mmCIF file of C-alpha atoms and ligand atoms in Angstrom:
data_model
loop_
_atom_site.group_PDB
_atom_site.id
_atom_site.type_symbol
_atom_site.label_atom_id
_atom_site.label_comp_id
_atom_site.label_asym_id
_atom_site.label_seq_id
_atom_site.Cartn_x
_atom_site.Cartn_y
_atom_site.Cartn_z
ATOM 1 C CA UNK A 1 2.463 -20.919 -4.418
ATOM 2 C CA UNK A 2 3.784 -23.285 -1.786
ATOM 3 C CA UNK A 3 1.703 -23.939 1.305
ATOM 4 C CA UNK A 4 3.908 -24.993 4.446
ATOM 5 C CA UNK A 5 2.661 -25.991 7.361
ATOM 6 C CA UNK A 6 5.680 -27.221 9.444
ATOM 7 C CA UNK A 7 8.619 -25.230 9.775
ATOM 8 C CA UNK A 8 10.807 -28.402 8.520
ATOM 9 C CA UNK A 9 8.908 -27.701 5.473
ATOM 10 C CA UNK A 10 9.557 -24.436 5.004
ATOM 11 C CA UNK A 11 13.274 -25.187 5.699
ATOM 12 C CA UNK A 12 13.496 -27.328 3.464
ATOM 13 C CA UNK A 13 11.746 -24.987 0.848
ATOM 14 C CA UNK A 14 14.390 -21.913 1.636
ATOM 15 C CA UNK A 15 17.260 -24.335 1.602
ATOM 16 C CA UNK A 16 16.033 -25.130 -2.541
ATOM 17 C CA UNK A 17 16.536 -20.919 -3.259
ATOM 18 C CA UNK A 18 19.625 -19.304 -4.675
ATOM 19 C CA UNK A 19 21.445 -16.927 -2.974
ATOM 20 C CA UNK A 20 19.649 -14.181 -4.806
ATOM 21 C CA UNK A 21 16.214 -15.152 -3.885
ATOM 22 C CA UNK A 22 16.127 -12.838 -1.121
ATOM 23 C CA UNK A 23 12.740 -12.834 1.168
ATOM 24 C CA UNK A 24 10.336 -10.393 1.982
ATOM 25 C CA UNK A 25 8.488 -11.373 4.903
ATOM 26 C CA UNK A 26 4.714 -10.693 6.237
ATOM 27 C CA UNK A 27 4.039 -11.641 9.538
ATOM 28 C CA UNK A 28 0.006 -12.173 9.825
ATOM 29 C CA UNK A 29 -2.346 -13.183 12.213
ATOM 30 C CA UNK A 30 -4.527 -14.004 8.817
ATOM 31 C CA UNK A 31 -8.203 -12.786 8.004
ATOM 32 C CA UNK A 32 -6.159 -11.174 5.489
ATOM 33 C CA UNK A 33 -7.637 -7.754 4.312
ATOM 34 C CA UNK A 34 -6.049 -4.807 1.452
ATOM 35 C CA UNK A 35 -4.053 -3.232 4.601
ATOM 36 C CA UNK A 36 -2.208 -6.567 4.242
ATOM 37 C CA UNK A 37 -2.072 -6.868 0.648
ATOM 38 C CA UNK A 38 -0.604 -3.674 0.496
ATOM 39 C CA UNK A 39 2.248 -4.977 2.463
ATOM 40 C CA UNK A 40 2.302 -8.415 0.306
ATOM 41 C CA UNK A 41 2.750 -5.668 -2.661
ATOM 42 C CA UNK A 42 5.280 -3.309 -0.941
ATOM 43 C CA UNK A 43 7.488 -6.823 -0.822
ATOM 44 C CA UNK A 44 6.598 -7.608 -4.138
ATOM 45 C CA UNK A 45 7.815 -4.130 -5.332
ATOM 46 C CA UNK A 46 11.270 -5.093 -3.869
ATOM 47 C CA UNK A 47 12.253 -8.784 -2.794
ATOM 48 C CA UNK A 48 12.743 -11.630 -5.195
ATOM 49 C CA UNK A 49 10.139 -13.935 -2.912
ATOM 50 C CA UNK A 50 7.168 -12.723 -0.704
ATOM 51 C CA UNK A 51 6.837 -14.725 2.165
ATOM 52 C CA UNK A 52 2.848 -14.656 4.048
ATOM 53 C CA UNK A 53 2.959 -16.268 7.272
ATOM 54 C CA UNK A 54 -0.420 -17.171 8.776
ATOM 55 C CA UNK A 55 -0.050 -17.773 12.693
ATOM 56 C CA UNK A 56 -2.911 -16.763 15.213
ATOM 57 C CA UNK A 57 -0.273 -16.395 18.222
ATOM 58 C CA UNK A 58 -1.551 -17.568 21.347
ATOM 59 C CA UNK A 59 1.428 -15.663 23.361
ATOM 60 C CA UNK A 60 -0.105 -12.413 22.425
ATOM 61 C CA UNK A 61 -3.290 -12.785 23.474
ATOM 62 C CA UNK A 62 -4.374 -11.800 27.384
ATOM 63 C CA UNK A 63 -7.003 -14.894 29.065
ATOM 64 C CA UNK A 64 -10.081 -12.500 28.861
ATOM 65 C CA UNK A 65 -9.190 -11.706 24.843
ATOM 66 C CA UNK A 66 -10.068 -12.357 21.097
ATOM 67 C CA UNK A 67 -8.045 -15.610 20.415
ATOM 68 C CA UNK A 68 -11.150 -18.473 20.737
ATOM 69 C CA UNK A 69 -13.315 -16.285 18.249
ATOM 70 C CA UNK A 70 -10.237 -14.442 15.916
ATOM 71 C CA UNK A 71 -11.622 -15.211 12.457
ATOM 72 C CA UNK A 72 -9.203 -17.895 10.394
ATOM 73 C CA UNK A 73 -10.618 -18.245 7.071
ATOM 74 C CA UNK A 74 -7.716 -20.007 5.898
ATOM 75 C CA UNK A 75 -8.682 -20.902 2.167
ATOM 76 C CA UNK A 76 -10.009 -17.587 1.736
ATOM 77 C CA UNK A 77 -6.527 -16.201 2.543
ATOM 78 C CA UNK A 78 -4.574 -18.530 0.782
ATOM 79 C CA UNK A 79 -6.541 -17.524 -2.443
ATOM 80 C CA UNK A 80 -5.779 -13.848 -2.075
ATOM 81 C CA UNK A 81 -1.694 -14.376 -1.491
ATOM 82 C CA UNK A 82 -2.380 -16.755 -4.393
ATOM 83 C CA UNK A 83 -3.645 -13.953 -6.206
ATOM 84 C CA UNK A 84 -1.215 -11.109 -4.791
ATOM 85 C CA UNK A 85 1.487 -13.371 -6.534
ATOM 86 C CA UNK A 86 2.772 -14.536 -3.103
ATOM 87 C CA UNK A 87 5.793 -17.540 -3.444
ATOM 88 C CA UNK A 88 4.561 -19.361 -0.208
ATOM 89 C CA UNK A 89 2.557 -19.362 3.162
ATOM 90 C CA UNK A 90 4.148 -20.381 6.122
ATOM 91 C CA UNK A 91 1.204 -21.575 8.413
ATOM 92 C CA UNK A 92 2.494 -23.732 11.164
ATOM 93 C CA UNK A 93 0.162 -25.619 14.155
ATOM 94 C CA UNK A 94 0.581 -24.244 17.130
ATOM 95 C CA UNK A 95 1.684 -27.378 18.850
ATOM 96 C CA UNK A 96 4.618 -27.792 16.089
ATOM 97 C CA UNK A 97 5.664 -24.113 16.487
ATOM 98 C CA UNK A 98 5.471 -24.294 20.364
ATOM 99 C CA UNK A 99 7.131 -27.350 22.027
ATOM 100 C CA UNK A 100 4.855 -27.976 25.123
ATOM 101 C CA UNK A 101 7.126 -26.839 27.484
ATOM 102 C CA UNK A 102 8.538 -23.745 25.299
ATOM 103 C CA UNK A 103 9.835 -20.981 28.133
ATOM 104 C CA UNK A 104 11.893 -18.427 26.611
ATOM 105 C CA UNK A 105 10.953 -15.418 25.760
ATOM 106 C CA UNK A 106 11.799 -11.705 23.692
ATOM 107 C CA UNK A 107 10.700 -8.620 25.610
ATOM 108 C CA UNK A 108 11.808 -4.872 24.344
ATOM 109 C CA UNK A 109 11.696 -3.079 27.944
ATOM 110 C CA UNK A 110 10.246 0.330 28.522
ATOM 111 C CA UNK A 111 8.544 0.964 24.885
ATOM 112 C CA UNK A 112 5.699 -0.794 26.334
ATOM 113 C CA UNK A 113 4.614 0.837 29.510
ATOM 114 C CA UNK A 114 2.045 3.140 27.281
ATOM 115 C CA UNK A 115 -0.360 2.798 24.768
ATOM 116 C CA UNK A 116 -1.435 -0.803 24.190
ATOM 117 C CA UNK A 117 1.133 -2.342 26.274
ATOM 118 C CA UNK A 118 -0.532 -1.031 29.486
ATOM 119 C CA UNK A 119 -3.586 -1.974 28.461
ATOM 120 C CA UNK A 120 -2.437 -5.622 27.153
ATOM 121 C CA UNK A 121 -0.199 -7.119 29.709
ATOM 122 C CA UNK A 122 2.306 -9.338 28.269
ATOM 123 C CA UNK A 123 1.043 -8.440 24.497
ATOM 124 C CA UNK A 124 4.269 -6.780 23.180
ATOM 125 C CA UNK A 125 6.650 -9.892 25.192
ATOM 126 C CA UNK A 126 4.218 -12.790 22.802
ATOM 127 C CA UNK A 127 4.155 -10.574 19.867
ATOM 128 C CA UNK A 128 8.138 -9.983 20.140
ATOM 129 C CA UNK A 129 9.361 -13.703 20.678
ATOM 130 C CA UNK A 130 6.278 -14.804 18.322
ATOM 131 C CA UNK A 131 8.295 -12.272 15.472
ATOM 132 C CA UNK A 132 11.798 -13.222 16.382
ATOM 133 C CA UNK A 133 11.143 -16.958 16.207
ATOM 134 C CA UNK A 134 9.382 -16.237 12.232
ATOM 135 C CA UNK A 135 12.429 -14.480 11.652
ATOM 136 C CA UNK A 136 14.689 -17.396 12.644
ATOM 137 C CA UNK A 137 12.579 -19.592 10.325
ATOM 138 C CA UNK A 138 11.665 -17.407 7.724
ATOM 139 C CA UNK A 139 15.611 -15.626 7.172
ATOM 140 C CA UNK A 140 13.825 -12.793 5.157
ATOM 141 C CA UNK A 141 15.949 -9.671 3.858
ATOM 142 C CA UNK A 142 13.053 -7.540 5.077
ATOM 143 C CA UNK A 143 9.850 -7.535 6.991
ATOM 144 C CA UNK A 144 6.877 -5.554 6.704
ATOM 145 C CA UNK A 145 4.534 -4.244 9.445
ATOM 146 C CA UNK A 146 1.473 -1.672 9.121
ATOM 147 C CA UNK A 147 1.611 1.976 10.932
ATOM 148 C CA UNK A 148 -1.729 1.070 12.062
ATOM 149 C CA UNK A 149 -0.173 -1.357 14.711
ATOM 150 C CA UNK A 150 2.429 1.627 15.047
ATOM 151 C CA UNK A 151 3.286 0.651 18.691
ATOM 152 C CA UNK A 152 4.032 -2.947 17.605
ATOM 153 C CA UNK A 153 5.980 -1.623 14.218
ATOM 154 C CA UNK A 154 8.295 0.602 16.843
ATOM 155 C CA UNK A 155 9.445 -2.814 19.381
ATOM 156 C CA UNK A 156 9.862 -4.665 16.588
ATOM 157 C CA UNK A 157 12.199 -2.175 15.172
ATOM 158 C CA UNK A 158 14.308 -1.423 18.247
ATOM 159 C CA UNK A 159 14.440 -5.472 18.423
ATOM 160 C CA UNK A 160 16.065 -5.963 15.213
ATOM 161 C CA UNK A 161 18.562 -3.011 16.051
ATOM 162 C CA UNK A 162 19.280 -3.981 19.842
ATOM 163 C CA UNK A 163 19.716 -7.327 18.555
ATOM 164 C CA UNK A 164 21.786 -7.031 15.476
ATOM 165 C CA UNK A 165 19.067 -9.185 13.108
ATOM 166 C CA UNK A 166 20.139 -9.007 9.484
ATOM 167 C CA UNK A 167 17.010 -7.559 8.455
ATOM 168 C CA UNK A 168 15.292 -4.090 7.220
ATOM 169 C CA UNK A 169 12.536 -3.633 8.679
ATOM 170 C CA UNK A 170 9.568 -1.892 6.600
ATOM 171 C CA UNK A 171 7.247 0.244 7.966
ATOM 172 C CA UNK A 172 3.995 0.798 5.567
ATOM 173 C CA UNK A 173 1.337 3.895 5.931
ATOM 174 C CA UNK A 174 -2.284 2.563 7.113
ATOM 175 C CA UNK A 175 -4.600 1.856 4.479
ATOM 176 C CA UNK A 176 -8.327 3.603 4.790
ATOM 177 C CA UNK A 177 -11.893 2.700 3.610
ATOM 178 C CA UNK A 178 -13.295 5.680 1.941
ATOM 179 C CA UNK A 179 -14.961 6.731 5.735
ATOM 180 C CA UNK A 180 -11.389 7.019 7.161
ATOM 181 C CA UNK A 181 -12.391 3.371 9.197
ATOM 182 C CA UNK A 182 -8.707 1.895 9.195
ATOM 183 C CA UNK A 183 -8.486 -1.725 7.558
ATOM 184 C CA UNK A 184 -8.401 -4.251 10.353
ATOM 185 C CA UNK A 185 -9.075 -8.018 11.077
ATOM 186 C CA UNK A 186 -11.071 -7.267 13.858
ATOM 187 C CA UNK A 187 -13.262 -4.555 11.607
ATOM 188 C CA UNK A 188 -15.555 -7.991 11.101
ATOM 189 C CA UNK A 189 -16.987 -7.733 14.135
ATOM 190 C CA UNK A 190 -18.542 -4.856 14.249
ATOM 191 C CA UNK A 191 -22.231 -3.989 13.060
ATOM 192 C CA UNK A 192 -22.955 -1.730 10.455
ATOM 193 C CA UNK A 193 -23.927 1.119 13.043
ATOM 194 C CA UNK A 194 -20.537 -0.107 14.997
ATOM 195 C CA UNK A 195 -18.899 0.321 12.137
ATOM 196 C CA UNK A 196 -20.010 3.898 11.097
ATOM 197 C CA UNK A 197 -19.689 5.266 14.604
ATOM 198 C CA UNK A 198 -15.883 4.118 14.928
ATOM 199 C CA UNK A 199 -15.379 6.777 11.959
ATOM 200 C CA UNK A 200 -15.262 9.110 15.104
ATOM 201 C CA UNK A 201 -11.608 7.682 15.274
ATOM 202 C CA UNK A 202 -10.075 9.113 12.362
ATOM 203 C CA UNK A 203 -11.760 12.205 12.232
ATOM 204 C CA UNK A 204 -10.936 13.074 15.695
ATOM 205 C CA UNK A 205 -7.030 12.074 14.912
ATOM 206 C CA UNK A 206 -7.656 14.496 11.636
ATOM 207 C CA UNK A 207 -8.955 17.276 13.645
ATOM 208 C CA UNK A 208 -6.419 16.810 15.874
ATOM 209 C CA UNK A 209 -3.919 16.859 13.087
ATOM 210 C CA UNK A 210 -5.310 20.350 11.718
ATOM 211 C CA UNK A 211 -5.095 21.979 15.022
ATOM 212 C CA UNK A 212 -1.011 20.759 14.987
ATOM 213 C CA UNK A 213 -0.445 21.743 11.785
ATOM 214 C CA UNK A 214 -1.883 25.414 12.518
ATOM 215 C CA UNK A 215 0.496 25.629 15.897
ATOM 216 C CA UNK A 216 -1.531 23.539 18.594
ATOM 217 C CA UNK A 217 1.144 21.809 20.555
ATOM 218 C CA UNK A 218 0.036 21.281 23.812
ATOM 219 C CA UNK A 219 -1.198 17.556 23.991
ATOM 220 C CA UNK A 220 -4.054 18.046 26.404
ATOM 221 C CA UNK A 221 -5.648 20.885 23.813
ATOM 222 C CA UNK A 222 -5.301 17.870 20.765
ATOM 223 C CA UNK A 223 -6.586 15.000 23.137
ATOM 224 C CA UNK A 224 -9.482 17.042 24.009
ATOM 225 C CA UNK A 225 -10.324 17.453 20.265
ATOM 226 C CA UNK A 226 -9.926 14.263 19.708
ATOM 227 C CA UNK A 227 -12.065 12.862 23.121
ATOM 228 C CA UNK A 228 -14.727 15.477 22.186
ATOM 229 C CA UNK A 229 -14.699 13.598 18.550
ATOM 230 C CA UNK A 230 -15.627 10.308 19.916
ATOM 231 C CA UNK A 231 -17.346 10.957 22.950
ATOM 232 C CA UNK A 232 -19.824 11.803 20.032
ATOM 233 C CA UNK A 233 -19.915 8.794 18.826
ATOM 234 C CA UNK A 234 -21.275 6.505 22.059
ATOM 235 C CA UNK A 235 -18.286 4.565 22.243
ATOM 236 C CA UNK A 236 -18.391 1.630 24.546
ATOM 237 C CA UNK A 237 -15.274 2.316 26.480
ATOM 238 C CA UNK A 238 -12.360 4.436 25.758
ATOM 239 C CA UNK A 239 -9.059 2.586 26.567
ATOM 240 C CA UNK A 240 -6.635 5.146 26.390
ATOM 241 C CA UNK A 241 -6.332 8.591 23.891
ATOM 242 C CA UNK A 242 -2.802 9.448 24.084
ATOM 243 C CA UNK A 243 -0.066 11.669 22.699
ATOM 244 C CA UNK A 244 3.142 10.016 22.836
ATOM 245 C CA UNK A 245 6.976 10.727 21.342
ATOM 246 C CA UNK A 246 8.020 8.353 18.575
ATOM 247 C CA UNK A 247 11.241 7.666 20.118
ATOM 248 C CA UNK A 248 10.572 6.338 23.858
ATOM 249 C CA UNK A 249 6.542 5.802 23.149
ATOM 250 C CA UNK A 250 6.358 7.940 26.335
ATOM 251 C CA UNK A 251 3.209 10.556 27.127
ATOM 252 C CA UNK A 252 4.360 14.034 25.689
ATOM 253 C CA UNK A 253 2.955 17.508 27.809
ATOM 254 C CA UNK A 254 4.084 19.170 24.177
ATOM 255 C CA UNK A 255 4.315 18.090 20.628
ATOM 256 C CA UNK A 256 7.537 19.820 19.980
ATOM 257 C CA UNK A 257 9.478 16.227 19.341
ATOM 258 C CA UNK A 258 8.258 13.978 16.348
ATOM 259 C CA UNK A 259 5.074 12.907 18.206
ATOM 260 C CA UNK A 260 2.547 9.980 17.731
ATOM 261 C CA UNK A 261 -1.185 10.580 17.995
ATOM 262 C CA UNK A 262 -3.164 7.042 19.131
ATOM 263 C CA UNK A 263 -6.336 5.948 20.559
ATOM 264 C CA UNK A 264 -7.583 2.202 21.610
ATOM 265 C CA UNK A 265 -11.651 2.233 21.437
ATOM 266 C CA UNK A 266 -13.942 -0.375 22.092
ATOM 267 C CA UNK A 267 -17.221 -0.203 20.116
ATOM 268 C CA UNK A 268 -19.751 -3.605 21.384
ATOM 269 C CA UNK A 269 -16.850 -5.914 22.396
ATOM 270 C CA UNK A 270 -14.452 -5.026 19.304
ATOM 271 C CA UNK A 271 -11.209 -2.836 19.933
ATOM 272 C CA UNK A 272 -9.957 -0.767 17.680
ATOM 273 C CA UNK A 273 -6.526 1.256 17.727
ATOM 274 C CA UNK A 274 -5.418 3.530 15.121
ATOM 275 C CA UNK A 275 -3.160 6.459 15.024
ATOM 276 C CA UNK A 276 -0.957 9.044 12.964
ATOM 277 C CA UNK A 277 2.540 10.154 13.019
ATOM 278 C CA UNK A 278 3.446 14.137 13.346
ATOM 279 C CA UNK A 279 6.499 15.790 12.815
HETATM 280 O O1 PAF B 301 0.273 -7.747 13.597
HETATM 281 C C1 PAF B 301 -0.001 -8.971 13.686
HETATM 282 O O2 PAF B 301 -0.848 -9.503 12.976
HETATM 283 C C2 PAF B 301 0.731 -9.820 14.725
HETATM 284 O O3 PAF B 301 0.952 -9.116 15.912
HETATM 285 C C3 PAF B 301 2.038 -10.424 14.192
HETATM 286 C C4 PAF B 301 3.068 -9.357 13.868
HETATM 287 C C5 PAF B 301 1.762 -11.268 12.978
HETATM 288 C C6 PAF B 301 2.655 -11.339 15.276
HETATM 289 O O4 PAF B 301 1.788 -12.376 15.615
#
């Protein structure tokens, strides 16, 4: 497995492949957990060369946020892509990938009024132009993104389209630990009680589930389940509960379009988001 750590580097290491080595591509923060690896082996499954990059993007991140402390055990993720049977890790310095006075930028308009993108100012505009420059460097054939950032997943999407990239873009179902937690980077900060309360959040998306799949379509009725879940549970803040159409990300009064249950929780300082898909 190649480590690159310039993107000169990892030019030079596409330019080297045949036609037919076609990339799949993971775009990662690092702190690499089985949600990723499970998109490392969706690739696997399907492209000639898997493609990890490892890239703590400081457009993304809002001045009161995560970026100082994000964890960036670097070895300990290069081992597992070593393992997962990835080709190579692109894993450029910020001051290589960003010239210092880099000013232009990607932004999808309107999918991110809701959800995390009124909550994150700016978050969806770094995370787009952070994606589209990989994608420049990386020329994959595909690209893989979890559900469980299903907001994110949906921009990137309309991105690729509005924008004509020559890419498929994969979308890959959330992976659980046995207590429904969904994976995360950020799951490392909690404490063990942190960590079993913010159960509350898929059980109260799994209630709310049930009550859709026996007829319950009015969105207040399923956000109340779903509040009353982890009210339960002493969160520190709520950020937002919300049920939202998968096609304009937009606050639904009834679930009669394909619909998108999601929730943003803190628990201590840690937020958490997770969601599911109906319909
Ligand atoms: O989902 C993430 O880890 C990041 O938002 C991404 C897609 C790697 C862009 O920095």
């Amino acid at each position: 497995m190649e480590i690159l750590k310039t993107i000169a580097d990892y030019r030079q290491w596409r330019k080297a492949m045949t036609p037919d080595q076609g990339v799949g591509f993971v775009p990662t923060m690092g702190a690499l957990h089985a949600g990723h690896l499970k998109l490392v082996a969706s690739s696997r499954g399907r492209d000639p060369l898997t493609v990890v990059s490892i890239f703590v993007n400081p457009l993304q991140f809002g001045p009161a946020e995560d970026f100082a402390r994000y964890p960036r055990p670097f070895d300990e993720d290069s081992r597992l892509c070593r393992e997962a049977g990835v080709a190579a890790i692109f894993a450029p310095e910020a001051s290589d990938f960003y010239a210092p006075d880099f000013s232009t930028f990607c932004e999808v308009a309107g999918l991110d009024l809701h959800l995390c993108g009124a909550a994150r100012p700016g978050h969806f505009r770094g995370v787009c132009t952070v994606v589209l420059k990989l994608f420049n460097i990386v020329q994959p054939q595909r690209a893989y993104f979890g559900q469980k950032d299903i907001q994110q997943a949906l921009i990137l999407k309309k991105m690729v389209r509005d924008l004509s990239l020559d890419l498929e873009m994969e979308i890959v179902e959330t992976l659980r630990e046995p207590s429904g937690l969904a994976l995360s980077s950020r799951n490392v900060f909690l404490s063990p009680d942190e960590r079993s309360r913010a159960t509350a959040l898929s059980r109260g998306l799994f209630l709310a589930r049930e009550a859709w799949a026996k007829g319950g379509k009015s969105a207040a009725a399923l956000k109340g389940i779903m509040r009353g879940e982890i009210e339960a549970s002493s969160p520190t803040r709520i950020d937002y509960i919300e049920a939202v159409s998968q096609s304009a990300l937009a606050p639904l009064d009834t679930l009669d379009v394909p619909a998108v249950l999601a929730l943003a929780v803190f628990y201590g300082k840690t937020r958490l988001i997770d969601n599911i898909l109906l319909g």
